[in-house]
JSON list of C-alpha atoms in Angstrom, two decimals:
[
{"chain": "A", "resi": 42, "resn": "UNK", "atom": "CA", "xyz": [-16.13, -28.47, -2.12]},
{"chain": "A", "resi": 43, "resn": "UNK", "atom": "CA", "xyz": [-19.04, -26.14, -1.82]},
{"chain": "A", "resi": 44, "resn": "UNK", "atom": "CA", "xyz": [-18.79, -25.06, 1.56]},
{"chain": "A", "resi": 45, "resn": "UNK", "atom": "CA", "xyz": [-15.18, -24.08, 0.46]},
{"chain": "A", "resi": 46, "resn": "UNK", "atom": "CA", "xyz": [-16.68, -22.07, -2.70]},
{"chain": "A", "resi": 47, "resn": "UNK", "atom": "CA", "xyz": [-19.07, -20.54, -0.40]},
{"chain": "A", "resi": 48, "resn": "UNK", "atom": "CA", "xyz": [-16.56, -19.74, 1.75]},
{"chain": "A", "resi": 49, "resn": "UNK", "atom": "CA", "xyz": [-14.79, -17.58, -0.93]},
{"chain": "A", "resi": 50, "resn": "UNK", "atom": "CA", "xyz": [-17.70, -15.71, -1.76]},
{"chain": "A", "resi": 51, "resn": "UNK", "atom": "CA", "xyz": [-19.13, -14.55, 2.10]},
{"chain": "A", "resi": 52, "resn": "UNK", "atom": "CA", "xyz": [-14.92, -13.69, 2.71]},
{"chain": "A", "resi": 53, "resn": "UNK", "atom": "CA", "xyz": [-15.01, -11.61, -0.37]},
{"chain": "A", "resi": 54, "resn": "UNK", "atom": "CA", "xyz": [-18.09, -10.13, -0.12]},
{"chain": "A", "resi": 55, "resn": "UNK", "atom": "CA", "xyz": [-17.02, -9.01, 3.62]},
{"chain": "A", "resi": 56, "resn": "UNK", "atom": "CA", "xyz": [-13.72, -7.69, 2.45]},
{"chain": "A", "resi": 57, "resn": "UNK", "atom": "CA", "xyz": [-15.61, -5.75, -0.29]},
{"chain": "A", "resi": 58, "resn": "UNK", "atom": "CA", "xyz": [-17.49, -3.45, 2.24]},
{"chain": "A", "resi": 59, "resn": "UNK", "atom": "CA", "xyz": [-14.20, -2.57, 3.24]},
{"chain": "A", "resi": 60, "resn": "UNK", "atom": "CA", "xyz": [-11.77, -2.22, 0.27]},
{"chain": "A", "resi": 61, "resn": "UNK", "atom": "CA", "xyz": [-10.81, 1.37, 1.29]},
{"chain": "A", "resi": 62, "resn": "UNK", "atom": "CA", "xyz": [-9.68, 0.51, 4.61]},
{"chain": "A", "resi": 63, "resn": "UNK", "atom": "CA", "xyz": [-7.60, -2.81, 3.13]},
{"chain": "A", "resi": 64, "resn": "UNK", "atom": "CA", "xyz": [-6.45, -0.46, 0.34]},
{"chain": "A", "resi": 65, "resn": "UNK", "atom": "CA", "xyz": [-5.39, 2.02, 2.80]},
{"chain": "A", "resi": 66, "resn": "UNK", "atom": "CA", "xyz": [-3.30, -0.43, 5.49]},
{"chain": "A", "resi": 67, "resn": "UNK", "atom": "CA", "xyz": [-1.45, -1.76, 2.26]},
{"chain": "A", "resi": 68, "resn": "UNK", "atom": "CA", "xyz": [-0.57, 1.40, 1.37]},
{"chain": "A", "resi": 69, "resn": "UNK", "atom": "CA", "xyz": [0.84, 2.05, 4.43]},
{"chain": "A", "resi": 70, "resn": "UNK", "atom": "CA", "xyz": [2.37, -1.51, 4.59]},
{"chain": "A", "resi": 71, "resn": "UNK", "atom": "CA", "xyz": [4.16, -0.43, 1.67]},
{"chain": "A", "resi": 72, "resn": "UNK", "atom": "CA", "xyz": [5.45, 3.00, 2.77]},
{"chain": "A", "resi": 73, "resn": "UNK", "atom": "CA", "xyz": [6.62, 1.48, 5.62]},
{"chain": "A", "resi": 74, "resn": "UNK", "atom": "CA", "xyz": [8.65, -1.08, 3.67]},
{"chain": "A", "resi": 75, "resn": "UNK", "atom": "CA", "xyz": [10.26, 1.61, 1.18]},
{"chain": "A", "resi": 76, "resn": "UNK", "atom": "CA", "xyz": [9.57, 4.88, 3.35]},
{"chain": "A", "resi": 77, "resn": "UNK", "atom": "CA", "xyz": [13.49, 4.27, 4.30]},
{"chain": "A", "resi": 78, "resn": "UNK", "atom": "CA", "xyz": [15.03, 4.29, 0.61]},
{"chain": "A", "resi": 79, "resn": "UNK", "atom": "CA", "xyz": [12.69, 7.14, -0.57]},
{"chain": "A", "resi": 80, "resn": "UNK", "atom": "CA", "xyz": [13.85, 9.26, 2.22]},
{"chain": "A", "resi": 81, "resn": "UNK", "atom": "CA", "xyz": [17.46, 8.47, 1.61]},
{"chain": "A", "resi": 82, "resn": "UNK", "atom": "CA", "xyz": [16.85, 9.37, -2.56]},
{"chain": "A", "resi": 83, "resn": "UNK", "atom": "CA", "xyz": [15.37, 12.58, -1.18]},
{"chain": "A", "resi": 84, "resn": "UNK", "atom": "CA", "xyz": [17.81, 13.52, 1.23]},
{"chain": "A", "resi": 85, "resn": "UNK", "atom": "CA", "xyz": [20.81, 13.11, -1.70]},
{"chain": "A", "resi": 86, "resn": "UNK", "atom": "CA", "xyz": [18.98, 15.35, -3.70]},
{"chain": "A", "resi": 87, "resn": "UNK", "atom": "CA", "xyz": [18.88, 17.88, -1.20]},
{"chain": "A", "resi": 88, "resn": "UNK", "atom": "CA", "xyz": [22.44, 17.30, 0.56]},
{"chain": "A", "resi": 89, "resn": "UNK", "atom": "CA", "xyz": [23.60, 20.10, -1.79]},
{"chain": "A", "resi": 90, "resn": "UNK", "atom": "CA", "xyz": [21.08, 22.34, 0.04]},
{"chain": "A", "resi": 91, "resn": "UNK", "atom": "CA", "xyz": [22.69, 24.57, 3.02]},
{"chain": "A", "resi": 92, "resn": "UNK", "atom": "CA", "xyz": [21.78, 23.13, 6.32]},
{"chain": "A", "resi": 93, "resn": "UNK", "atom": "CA", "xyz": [19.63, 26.07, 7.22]},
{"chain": "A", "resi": 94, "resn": "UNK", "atom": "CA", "xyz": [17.44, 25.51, 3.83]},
{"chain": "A", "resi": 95, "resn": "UNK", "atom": "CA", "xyz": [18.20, 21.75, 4.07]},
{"chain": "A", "resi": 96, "resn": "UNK", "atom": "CA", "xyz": [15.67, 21.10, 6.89]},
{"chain": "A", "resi": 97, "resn": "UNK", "atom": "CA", "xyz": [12.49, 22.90, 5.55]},
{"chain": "A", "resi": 98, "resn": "UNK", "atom": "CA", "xyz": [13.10, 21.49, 2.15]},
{"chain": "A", "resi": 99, "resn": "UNK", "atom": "CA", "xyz": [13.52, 18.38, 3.30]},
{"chain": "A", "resi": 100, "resn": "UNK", "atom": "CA", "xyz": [10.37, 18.17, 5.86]},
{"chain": "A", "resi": 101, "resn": "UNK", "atom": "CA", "xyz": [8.16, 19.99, 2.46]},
{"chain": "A", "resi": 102, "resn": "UNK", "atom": "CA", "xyz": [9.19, 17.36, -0.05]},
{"chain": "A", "resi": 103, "resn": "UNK", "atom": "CA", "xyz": [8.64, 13.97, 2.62]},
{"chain": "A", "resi": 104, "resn": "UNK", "atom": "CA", "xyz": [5.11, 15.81, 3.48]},
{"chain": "A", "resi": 105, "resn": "UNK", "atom": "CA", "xyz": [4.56, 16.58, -0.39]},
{"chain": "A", "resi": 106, "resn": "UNK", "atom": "CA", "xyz": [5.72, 13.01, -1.12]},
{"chain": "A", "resi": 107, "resn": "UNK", "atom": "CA", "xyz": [4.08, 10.70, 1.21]},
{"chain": "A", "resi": 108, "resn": "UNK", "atom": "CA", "xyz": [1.18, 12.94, 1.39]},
{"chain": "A", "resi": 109, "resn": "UNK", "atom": "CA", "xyz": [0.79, 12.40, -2.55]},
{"chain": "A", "resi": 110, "resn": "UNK", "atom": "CA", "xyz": [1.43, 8.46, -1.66]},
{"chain": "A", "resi": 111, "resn": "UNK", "atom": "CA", "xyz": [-1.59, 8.52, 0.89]},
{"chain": "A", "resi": 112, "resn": "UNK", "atom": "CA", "xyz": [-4.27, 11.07, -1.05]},
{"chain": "A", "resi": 113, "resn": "UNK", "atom": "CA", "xyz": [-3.87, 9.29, -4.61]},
{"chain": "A", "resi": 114, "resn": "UNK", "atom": "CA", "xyz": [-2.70, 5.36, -4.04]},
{"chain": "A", "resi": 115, "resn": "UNK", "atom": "CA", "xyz": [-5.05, 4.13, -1.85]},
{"chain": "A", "resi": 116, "resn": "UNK", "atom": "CA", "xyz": [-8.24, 5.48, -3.95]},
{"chain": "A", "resi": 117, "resn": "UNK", "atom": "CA", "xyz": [-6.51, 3.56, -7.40]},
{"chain": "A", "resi": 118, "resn": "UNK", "atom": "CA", "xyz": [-5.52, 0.52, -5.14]},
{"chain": "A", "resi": 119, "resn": "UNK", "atom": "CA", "xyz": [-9.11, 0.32, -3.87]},
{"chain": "A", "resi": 120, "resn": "UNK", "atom": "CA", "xyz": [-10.74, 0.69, -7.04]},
{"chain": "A", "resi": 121, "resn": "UNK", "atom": "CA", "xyz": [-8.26, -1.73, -8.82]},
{"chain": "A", "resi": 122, "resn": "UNK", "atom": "CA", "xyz": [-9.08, -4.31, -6.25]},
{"chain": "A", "resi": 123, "resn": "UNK", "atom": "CA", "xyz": [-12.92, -3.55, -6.85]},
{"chain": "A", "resi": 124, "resn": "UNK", "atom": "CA", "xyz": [-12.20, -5.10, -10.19]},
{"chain": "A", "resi": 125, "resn": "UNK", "atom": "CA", "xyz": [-12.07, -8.45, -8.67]},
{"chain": "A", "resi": 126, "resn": "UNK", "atom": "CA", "xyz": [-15.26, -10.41, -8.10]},
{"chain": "A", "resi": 127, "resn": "UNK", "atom": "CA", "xyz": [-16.57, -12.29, -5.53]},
{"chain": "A", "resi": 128, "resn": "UNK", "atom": "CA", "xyz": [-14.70, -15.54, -6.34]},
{"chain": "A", "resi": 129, "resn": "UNK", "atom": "CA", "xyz": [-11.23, -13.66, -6.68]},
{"chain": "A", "resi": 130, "resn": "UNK", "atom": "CA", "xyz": [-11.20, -11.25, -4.02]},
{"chain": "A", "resi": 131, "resn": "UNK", "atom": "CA", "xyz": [-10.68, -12.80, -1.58]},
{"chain": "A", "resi": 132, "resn": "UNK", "atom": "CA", "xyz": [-7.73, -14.88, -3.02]},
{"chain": "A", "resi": 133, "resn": "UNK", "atom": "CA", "xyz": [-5.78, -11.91, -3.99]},
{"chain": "A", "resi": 134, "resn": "UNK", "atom": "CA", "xyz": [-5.69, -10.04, -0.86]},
{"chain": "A", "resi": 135, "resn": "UNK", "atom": "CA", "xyz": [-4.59, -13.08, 0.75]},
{"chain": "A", "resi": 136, "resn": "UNK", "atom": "CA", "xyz": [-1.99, -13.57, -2.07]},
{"chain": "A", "resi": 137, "resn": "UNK", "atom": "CA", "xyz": [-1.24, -9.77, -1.19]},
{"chain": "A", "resi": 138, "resn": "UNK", "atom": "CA", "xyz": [-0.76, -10.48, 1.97]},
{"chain": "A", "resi": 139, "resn": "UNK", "atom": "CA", "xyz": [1.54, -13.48, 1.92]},
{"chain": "A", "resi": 140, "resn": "UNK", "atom": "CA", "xyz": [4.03, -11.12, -0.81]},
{"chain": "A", "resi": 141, "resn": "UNK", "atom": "CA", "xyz": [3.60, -8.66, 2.04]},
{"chain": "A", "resi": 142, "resn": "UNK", "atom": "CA", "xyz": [4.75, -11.07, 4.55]},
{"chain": "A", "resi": 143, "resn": "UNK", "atom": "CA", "xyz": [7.78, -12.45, 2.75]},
{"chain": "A", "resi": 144, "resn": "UNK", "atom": "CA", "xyz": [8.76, -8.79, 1.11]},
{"chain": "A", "resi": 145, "resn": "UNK", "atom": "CA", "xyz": [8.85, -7.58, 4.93]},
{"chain": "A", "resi": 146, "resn": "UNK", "atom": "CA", "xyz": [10.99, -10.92, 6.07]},
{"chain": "A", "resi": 147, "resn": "UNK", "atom": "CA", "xyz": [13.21, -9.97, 3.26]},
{"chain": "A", "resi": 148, "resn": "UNK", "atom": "CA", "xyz": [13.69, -6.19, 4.26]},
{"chain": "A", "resi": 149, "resn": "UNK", "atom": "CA", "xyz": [14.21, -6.72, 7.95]}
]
């Protein structure tokens, strides 16, 4: 039971030195899984637009959008996830990652 404890601890302890990059890839993981639907919400709101203003406004408010998804999230997801010590870490993320797994079998 120790070498399973002390398992937990090096794995967390790795995955500490790189929370940013984690934080980052499940950011993405999760734009990719609802990039779709907040595209479609965006493009009803601007359907109204002429299709000579419809374009620009569109590409501004996905760059504006998932631009403010990439800049802000991943800096609170990494520093929420810093929260976690050494003998939790590591069993979130991979509790992350199996949500992420069945979320993306779900919206295939």
């Amino acid at each position: 039971m120790d070498w399973l404890s002390s398992s937990i601890i090096q794995l967390s302890a790795f995955c500490r030195d790189y929370l940013g990059i984690i934080a980052m890839a499940f950011t993405a993981v999760a734009v990719v899984i609802s990039g779709r639907s907040l595209a479609a919400v965006a493009g009803g709101w601007l359907s109204r637009f002429p299709t000579l203003l419809r374009i620009p406004a569109r590409a501004v408010l996905n760059l504006g959008l998932f631009g403010a998804v990439f800049y802000f999230v991943p800096y609170w997801l990494g520093s929420l996830l810093g929260y976690f010590n050494n003998y939790t870490l590591a069993p979130v993320l991979l509790i992350i990652i199996v949500c992420i797994g069945i979320l993306s079998e779900k919206f295939r």
